[in-house]
PDB file of C-alpha atoms in Angstrom:
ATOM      1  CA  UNK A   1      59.276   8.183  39.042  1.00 53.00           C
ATOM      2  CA  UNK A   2      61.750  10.650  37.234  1.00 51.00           C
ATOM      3  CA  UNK A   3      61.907   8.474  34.197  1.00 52.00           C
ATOM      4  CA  UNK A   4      58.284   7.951  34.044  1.00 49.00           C
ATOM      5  CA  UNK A   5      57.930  11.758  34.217  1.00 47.00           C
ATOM      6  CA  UNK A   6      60.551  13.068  31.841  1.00 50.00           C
ATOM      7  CA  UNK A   7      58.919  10.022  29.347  1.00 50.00           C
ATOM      8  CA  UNK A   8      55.624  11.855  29.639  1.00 47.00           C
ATOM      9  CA  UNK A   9      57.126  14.989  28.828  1.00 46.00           C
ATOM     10  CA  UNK A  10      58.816  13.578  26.026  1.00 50.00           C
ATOM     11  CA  UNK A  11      55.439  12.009  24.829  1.00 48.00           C
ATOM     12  CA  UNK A  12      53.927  15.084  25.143  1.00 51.00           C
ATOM     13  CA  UNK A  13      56.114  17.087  23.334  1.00 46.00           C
ATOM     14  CA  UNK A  14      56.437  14.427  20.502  1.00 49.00           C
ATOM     15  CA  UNK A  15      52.108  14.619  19.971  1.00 48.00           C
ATOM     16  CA  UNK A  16      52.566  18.330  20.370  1.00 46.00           C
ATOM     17  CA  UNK A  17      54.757  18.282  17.299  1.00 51.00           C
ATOM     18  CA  UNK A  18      52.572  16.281  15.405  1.00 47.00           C
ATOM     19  CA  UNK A  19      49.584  18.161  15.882  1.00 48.00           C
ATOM     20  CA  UNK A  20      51.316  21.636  15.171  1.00 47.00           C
ATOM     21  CA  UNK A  21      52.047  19.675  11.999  1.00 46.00           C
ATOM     22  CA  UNK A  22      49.192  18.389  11.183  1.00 45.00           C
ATOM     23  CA  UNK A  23      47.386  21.543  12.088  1.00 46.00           C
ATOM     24  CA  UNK A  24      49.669  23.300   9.617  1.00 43.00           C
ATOM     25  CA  UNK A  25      48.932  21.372   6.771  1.00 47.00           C
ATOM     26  CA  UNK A  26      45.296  21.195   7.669  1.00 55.00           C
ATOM     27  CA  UNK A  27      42.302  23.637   8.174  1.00 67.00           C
ATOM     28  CA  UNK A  28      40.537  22.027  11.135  1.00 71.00           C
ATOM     29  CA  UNK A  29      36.693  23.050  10.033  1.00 73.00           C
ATOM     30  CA  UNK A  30      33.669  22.513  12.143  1.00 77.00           C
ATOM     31  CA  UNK A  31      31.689  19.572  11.057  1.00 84.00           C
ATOM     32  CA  UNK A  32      27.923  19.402  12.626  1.00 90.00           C
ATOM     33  CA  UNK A  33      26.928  16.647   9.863  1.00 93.00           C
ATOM     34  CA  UNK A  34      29.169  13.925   9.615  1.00 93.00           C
ATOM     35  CA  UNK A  35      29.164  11.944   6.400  1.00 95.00           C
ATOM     36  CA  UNK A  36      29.775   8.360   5.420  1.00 95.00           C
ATOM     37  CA  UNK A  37      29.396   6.294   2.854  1.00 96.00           C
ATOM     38  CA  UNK A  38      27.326   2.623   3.865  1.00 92.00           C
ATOM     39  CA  UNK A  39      28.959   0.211   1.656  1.00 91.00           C
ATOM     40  CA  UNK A  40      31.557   0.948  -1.464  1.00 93.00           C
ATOM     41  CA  UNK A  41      29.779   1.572  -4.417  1.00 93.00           C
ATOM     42  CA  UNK A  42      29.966  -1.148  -7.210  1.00 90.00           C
ATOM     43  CA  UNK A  43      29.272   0.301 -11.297  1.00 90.00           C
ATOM     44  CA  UNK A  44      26.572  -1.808 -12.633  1.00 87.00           C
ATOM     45  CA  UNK A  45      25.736  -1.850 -16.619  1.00 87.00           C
ATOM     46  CA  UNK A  46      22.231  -1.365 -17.286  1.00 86.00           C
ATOM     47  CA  UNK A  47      19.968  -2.297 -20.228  1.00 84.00           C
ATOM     48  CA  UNK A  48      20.137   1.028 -21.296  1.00 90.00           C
ATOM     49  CA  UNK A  49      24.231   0.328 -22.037  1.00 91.00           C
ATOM     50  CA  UNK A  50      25.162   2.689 -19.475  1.00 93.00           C
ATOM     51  CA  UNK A  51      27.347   2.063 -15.613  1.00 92.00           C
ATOM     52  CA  UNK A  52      24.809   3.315 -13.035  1.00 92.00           C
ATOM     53  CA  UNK A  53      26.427   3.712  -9.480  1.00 93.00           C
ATOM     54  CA  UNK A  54      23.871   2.889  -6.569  1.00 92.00           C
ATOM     55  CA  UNK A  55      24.810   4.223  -2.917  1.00 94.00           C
ATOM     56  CA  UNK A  56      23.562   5.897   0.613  1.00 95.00           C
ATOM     57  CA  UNK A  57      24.826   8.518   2.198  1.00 96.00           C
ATOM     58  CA  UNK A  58      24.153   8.836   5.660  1.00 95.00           C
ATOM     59  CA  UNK A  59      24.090  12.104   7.453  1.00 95.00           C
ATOM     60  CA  UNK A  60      24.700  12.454  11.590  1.00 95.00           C
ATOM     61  CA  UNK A  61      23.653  15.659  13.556  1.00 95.00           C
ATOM     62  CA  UNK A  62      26.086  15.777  16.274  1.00 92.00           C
ATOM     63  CA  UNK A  63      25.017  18.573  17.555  1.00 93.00           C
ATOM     64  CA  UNK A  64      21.973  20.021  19.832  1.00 93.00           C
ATOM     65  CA  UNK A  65      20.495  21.714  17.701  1.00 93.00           C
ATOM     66  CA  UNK A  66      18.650  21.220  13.697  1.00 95.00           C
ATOM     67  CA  UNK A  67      20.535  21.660  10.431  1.00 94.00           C
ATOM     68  CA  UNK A  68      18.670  22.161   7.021  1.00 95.00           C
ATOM     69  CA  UNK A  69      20.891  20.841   4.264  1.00 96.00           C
ATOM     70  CA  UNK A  70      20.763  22.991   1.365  1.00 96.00           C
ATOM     71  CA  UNK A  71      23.488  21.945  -0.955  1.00 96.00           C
ATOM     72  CA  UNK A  72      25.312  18.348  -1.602  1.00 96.00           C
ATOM     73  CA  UNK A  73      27.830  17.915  -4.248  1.00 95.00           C
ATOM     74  CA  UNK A  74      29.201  14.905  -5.857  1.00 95.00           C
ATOM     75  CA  UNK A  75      32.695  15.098  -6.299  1.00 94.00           C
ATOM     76  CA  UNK A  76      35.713  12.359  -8.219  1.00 91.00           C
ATOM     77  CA  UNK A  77      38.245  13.173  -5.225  1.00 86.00           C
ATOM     78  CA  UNK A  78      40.901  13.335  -8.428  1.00 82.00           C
ATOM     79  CA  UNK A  79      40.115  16.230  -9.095  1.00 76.00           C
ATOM     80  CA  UNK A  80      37.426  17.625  -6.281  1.00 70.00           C
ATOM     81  CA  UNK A  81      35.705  19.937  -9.002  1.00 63.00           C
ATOM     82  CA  UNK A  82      31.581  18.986  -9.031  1.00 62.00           C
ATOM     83  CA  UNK A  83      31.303  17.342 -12.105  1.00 76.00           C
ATOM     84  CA  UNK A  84      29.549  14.451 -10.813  1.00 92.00           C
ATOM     85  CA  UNK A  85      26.309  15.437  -9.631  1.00 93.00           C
ATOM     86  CA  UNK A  86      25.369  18.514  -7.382  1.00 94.00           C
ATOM     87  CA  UNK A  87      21.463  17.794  -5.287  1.00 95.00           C
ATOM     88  CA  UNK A  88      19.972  21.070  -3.768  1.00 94.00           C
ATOM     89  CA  UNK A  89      16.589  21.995  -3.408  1.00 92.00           C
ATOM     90  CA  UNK A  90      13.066  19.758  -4.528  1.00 93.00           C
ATOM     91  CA  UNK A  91      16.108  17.285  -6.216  1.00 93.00           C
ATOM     92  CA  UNK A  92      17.989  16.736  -2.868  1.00 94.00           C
ATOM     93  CA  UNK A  93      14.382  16.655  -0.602  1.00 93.00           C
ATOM     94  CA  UNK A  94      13.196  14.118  -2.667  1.00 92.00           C
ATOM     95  CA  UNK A  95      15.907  11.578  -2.249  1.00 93.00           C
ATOM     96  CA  UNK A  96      16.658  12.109   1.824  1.00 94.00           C
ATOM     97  CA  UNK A  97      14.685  11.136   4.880  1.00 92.00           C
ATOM     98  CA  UNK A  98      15.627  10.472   8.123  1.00 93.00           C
ATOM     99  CA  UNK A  99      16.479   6.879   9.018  1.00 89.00           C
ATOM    100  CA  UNK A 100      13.589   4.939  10.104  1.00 83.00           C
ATOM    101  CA  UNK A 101      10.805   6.678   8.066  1.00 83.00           C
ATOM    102  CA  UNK A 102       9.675   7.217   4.991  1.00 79.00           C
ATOM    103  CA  UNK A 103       9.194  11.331   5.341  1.00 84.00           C
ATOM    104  CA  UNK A 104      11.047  12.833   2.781  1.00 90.00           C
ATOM    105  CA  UNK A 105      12.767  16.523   3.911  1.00 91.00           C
ATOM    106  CA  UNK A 106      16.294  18.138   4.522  1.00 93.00           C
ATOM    107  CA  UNK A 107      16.403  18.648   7.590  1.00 94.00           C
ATOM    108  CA  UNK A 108      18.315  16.876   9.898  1.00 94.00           C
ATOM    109  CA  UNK A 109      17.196  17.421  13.972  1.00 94.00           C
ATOM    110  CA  UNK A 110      18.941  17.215  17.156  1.00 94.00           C
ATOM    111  CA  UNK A 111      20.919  13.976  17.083  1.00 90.00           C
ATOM    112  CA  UNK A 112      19.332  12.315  14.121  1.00 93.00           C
ATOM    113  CA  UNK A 113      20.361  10.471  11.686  1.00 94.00           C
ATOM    114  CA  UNK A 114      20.057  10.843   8.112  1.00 95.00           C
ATOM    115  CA  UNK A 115      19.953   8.808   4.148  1.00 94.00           C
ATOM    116  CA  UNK A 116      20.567  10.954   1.025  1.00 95.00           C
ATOM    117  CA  UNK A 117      20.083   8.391  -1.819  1.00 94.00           C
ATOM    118  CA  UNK A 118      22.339   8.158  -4.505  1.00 94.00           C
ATOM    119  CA  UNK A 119      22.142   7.675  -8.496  1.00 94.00           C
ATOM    120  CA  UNK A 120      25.159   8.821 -10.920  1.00 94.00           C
ATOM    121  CA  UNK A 121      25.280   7.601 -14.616  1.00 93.00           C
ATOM    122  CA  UNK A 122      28.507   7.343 -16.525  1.00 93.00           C
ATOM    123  CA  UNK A 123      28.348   6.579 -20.549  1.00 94.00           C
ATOM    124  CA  UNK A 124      31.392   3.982 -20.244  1.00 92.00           C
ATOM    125  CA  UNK A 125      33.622   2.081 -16.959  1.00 90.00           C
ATOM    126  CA  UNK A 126      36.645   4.602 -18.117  1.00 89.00           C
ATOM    127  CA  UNK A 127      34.456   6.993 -16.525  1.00 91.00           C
ATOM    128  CA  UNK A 128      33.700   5.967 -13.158  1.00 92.00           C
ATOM    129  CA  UNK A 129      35.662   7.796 -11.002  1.00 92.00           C
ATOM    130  CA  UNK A 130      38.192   5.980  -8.891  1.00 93.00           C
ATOM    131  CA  UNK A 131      37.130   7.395  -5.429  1.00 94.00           C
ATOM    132  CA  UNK A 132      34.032   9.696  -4.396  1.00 95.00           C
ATOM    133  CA  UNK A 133      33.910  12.942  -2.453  1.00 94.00           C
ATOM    134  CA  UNK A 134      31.084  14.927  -1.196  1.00 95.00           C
ATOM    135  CA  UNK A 135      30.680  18.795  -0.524  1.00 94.00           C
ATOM    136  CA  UNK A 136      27.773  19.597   1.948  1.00 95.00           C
ATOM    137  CA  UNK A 137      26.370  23.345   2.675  1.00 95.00           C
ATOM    138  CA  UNK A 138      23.874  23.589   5.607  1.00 95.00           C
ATOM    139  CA  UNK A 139      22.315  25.876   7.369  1.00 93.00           C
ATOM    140  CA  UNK A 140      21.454  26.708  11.299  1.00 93.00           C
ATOM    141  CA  UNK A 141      20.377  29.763  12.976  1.00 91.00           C
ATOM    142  CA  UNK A 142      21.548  31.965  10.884  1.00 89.00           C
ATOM    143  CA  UNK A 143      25.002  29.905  10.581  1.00 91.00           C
ATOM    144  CA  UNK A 144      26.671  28.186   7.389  1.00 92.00           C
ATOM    145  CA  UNK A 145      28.841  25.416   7.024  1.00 91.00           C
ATOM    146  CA  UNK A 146      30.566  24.087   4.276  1.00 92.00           C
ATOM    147  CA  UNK A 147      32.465  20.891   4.895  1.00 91.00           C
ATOM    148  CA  UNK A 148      34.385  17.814   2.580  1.00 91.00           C
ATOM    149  CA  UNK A 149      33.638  14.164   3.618  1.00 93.00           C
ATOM    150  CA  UNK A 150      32.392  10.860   2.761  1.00 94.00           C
ATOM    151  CA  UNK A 151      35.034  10.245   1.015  1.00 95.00           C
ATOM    152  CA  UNK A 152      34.637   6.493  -0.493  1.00 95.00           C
ATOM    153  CA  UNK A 153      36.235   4.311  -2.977  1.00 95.00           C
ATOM    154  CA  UNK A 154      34.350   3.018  -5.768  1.00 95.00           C
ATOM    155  CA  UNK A 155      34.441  -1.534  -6.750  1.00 92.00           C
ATOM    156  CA  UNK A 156      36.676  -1.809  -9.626  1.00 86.00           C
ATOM    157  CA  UNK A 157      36.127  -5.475  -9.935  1.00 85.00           C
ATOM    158  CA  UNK A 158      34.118  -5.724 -13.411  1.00 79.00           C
ATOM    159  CA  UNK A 159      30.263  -6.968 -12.617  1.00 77.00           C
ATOM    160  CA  UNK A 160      29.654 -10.286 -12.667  1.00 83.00           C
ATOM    161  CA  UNK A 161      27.211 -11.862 -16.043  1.00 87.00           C
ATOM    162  CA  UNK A 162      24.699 -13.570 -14.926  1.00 92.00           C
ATOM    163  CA  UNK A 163      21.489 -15.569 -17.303  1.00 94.00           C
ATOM    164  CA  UNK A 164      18.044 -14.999 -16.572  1.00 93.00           C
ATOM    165  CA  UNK A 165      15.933 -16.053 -13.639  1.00 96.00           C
ATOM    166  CA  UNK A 166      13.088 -16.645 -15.162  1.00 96.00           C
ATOM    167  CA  UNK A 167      11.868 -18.740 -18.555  1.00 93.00           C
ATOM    168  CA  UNK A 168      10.281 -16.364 -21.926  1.00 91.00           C
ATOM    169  CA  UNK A 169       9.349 -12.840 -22.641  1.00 92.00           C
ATOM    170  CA  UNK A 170       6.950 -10.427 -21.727  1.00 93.00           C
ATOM    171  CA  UNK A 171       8.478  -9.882 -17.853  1.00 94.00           C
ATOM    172  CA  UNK A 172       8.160  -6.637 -16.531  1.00 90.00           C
ATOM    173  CA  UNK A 173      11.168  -5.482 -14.033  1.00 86.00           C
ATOM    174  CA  UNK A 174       8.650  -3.943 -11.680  1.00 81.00           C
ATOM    175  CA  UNK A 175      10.575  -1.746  -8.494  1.00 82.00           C
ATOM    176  CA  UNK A 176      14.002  -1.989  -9.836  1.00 79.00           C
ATOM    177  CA  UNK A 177      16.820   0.328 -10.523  1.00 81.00           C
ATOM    178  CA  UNK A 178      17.453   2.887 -10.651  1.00 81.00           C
ATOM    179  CA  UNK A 179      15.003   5.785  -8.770  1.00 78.00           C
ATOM    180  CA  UNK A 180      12.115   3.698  -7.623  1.00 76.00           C
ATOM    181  CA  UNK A 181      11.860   4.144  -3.899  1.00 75.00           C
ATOM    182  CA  UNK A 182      10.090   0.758  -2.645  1.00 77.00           C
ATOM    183  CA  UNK A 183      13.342  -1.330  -2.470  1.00 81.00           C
ATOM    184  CA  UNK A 184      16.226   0.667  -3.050  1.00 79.00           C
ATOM    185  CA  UNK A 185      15.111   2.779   0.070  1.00 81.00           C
ATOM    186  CA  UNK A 186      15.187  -0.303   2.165  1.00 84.00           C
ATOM    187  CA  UNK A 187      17.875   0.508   5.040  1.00 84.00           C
ATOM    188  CA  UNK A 188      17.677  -2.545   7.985  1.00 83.00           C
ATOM    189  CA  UNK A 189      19.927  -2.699  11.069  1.00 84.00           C
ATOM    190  CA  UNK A 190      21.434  -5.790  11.691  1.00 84.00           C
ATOM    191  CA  UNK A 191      24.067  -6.856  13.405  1.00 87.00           C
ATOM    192  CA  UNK A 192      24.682  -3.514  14.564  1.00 87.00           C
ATOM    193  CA  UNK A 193      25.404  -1.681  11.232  1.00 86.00           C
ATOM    194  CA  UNK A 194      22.830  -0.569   8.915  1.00 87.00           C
ATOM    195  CA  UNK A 195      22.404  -2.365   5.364  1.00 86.00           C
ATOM    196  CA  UNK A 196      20.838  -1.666   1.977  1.00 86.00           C
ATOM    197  CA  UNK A 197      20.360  -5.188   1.561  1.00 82.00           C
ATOM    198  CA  UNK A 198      17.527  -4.374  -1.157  1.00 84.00           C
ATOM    199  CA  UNK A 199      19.491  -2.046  -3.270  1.00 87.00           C
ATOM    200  CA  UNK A 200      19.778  -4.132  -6.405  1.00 86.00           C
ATOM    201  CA  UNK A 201      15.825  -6.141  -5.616  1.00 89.00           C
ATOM    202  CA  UNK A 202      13.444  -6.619  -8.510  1.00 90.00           C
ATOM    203  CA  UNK A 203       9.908  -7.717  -8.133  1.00 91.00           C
ATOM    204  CA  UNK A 204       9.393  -9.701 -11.693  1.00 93.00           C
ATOM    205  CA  UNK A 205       5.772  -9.613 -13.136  1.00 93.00           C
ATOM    206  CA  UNK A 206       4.756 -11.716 -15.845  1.00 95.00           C
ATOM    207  CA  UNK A 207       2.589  -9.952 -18.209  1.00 96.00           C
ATOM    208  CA  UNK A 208      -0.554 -11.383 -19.424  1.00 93.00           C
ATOM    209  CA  UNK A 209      -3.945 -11.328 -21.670  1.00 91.00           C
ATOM    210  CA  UNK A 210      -4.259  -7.452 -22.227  1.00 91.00           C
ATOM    211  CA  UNK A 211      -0.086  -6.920 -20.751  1.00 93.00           C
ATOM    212  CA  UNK A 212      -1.865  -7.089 -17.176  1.00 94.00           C
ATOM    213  CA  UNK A 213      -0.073  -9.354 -14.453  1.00 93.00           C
ATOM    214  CA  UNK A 214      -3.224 -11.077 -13.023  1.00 94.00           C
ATOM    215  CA  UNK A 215      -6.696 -12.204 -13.930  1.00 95.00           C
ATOM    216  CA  UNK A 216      -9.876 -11.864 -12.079  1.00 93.00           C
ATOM    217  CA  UNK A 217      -9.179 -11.519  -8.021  1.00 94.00           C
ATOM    218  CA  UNK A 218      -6.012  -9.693  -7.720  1.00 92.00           C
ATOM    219  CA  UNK A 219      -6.178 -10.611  -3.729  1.00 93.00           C
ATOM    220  CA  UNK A 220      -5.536 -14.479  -4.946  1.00 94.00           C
ATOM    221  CA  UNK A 221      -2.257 -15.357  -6.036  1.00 93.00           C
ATOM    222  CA  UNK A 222      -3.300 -17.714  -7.926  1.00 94.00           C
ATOM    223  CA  UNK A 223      -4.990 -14.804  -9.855  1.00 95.00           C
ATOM    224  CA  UNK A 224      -1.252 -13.426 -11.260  1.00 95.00           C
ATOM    225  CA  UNK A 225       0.111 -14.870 -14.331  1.00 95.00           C
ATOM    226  CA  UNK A 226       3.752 -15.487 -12.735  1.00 95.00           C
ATOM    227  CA  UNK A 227       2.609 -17.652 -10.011  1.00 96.00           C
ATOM    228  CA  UNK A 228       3.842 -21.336 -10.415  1.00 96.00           C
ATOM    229  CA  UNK A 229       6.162 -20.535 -13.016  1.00 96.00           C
ATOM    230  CA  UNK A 230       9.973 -21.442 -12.504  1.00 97.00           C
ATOM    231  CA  UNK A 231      13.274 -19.523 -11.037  1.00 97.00           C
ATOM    232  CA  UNK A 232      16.104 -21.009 -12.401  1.00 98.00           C
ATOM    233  CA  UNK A 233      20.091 -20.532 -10.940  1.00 98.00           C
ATOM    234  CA  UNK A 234      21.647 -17.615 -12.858  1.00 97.00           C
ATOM    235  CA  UNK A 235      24.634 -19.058 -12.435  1.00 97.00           C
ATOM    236  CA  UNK A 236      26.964 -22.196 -11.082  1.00 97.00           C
ATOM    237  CA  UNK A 237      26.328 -21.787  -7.418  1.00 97.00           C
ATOM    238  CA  UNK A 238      26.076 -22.872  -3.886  1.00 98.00           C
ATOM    239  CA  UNK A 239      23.207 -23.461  -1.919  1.00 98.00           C
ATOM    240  CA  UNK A 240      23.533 -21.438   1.140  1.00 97.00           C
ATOM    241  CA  UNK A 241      20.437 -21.212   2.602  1.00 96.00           C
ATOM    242  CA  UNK A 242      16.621 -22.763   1.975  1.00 97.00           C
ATOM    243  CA  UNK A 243      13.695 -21.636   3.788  1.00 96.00           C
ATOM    244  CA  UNK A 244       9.869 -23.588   2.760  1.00 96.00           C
ATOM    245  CA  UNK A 245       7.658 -23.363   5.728  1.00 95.00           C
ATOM    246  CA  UNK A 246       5.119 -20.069   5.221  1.00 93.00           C
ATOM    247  CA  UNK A 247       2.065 -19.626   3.667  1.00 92.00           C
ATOM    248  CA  UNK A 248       0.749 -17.421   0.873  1.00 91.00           C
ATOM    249  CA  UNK A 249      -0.355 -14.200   2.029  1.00 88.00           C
ATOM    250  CA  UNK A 250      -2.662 -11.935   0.331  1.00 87.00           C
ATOM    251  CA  UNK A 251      -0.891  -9.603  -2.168  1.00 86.00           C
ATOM    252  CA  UNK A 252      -0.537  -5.863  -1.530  1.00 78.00           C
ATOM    253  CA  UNK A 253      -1.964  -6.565   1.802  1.00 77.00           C
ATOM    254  CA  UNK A 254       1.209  -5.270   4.040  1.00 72.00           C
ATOM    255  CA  UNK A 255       1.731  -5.822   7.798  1.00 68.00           C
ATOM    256  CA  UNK A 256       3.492  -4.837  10.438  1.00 70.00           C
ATOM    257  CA  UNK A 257       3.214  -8.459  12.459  1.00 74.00           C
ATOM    258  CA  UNK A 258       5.736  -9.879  10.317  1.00 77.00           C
ATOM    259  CA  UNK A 259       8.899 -10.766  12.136  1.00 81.00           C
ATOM    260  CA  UNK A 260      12.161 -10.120  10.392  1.00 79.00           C
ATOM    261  CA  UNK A 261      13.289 -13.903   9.264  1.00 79.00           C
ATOM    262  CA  UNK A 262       9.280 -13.528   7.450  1.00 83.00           C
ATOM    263  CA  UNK A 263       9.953 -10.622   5.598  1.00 84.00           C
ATOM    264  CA  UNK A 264      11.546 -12.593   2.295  1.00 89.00           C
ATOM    265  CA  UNK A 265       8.903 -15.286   2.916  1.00 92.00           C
ATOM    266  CA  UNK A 266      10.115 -18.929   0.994  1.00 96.00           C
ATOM    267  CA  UNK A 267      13.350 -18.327  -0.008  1.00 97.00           C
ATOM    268  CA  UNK A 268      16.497 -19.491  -1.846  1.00 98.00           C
ATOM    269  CA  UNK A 269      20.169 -17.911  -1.637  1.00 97.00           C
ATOM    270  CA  UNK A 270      22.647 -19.083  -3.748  1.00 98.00           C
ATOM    271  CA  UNK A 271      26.909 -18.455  -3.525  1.00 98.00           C
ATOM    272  CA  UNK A 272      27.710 -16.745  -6.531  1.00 96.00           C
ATOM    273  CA  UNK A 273      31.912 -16.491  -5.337  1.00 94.00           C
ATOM    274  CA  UNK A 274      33.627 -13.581  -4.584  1.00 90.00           C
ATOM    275  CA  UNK A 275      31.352 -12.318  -1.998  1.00 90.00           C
ATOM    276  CA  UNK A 276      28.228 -12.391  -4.293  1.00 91.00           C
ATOM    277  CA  UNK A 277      24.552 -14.092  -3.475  1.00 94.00           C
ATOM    278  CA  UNK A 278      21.376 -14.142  -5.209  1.00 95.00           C
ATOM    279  CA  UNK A 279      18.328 -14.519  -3.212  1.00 95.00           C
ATOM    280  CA  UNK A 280      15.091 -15.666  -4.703  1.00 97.00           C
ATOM    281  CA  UNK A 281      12.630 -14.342  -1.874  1.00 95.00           C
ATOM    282  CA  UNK A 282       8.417 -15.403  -2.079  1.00 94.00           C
ATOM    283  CA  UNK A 283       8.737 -18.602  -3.535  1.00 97.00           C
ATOM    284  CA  UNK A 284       5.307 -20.906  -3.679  1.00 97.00           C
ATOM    285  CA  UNK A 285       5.049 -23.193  -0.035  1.00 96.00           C
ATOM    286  CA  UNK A 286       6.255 -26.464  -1.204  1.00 96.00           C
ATOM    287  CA  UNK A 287       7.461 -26.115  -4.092  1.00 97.00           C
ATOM    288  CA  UNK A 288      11.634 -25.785  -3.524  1.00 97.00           C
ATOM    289  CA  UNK A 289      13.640 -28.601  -5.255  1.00 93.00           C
ATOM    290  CA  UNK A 290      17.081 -28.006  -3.574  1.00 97.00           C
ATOM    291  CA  UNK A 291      18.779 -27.702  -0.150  1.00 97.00           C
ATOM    292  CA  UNK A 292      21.785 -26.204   1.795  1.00 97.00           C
ATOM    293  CA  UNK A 293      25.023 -27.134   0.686  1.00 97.00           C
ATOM    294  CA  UNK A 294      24.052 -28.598  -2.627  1.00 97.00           C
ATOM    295  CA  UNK A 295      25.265 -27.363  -6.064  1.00 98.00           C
ATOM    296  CA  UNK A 296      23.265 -26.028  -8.934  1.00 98.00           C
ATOM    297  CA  UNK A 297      23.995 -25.561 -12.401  1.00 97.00           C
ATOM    298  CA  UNK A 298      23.308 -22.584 -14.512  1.00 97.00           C
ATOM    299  CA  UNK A 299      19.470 -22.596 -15.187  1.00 97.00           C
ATOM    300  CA  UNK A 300      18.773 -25.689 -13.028  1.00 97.00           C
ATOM    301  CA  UNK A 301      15.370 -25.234 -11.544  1.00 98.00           C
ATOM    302  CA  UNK A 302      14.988 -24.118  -8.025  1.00 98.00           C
ATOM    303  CA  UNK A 303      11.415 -23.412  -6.916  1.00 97.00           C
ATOM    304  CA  UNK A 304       8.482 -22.291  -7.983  1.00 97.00           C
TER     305      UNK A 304
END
């Protein structure tokens, strides 16, 4: 029992020491909100020739009582000055809502969680920074805080090159990058962690007679000038997974009695390698030409 005890006290005094340490080095600060990144960002070149970096931030009230956010700053950790991007009034209410609804606002209740959206811009890869930072201000009652965290690295490995998914011109990238709310908002928990699995979506629409995407009944698909057409591979690929069982459904017409494996309707995902998939969601019923486990070529037709 001796030994046991004066091992304790050594113990004790050895975390004592590095505490005092750390505690020297450090300001401990108070931290109501925490901060985290959901997934490392990854620079992707758009059309427009510049690297556009695409990422949440999710906000957690620990505490019993509401915080307004008033103030969040984009920092390169490098060199921790806000050069990157600084949100704060109608610019950081419009791109934050609390997880699980749509309601746009900075305040963060009791115990809730929230999503602060994202979007830098850098004129060439030499600029991305190497690792993010973020400085938050708040407000509660009359008390401030002013706190560093989310600190995330940013995906170095250069974006992959991929063709086009779909034949000819005149396709308009409907719902796409880079501020468009409808699928870049998209935050799903499965699995128990929460993923913006529709961060990069596009809905393509194939302009028509007049550049409209349908004729006649726009509540028949058969009304929209892309439907039938062909989705080719973008790439040498895997077939991972192949679903062809539902029906069409009426378009714009949402609702809330689909079930989760529904939600991407007929569907193709393809391996791109390195931890990289493509998935062709609301294909035509019966009209997918591959199947799990086979290979495709570039441009190799996969549905309809």
């Amino acid at each position: 029992m001796k030994k046991k005890f004066i091992a304790v006290i050594q113990f004790g005094l050895i975390l004592l020491s590095l505490l005092s340490q750390w505690s020297w080095a450090t300001e401990i600060k108070f931290s109501p909100l925490t901060l985290q990144v959901l997934a490392t960002p990854q620079p992707i070149r758009g059309s427009d020739g510049e690297f556009h970096l695409l990422y949440e931030l999710k906000l957690t009230n620990v505490t019993s009582r509401a915080w307004r956010v008033k103030r969040l700053e984009i920092l390169d950790e490098r060199s921790r000055q806000s050069d990157l991007a600084v949100f704060e009034g109608k610019q950081l209410k419009k791109r934050m809502a609390l997880i699980g609804t749509r309601q746009l606002g900075n305040l963060v209740g009791p115990d809730e969680t929230a999503v602060v959206w994202i979007h830098l811009k850098f004129s060439s890869w030499e600029k991305v920074p190497l690792k993010l930072l973020h400085r938050l201000q708040g407000t509660s009652l009359g008390q401030s805080v002013n706190e560093l965290g989310g600190m995330s690295e940013v995906e170095r490995r250069s974006p992959i090159v991929i063709e086009a998914p779909l034949k000819g011109d005149k396709w308009l990238v409907g719902n796409g990058c880079c501020e468009v709310a409808h699928h870049i908002r998209t935050i799903l928990p499965l699995d128990g962690q929460l993923y913006s699995g529709e961060r990069f979506a596009i809905d393509w629409d194939k302009l028509g007679e007049g550049d409209r995407i349908y004729r006649g009944d726009n509540r028949k698909v058969e009304s929209y000038f892309g439907y039938g057409l062909e989705v080719l591979a973008v790439a040498e690929a895997s077939v991972v997974t192949v679903v062809d069982r539902f029906a069409n459904q009426i378009p714009g017409k949402s609702s809330n009695k689909i079930k989760l494996e529904e939600s991407y309707g007929n569907h193709v995902v393809l391996d791109l390698g390195g931890g990289r998939f493509a998935l062709y969601a609301h294909l035509k019923p019966g009209s997918i030409h591959v199947r799990p486990g086979e290979k495709v070529r570039e441009g190799q037709v996969l549905g309809q």
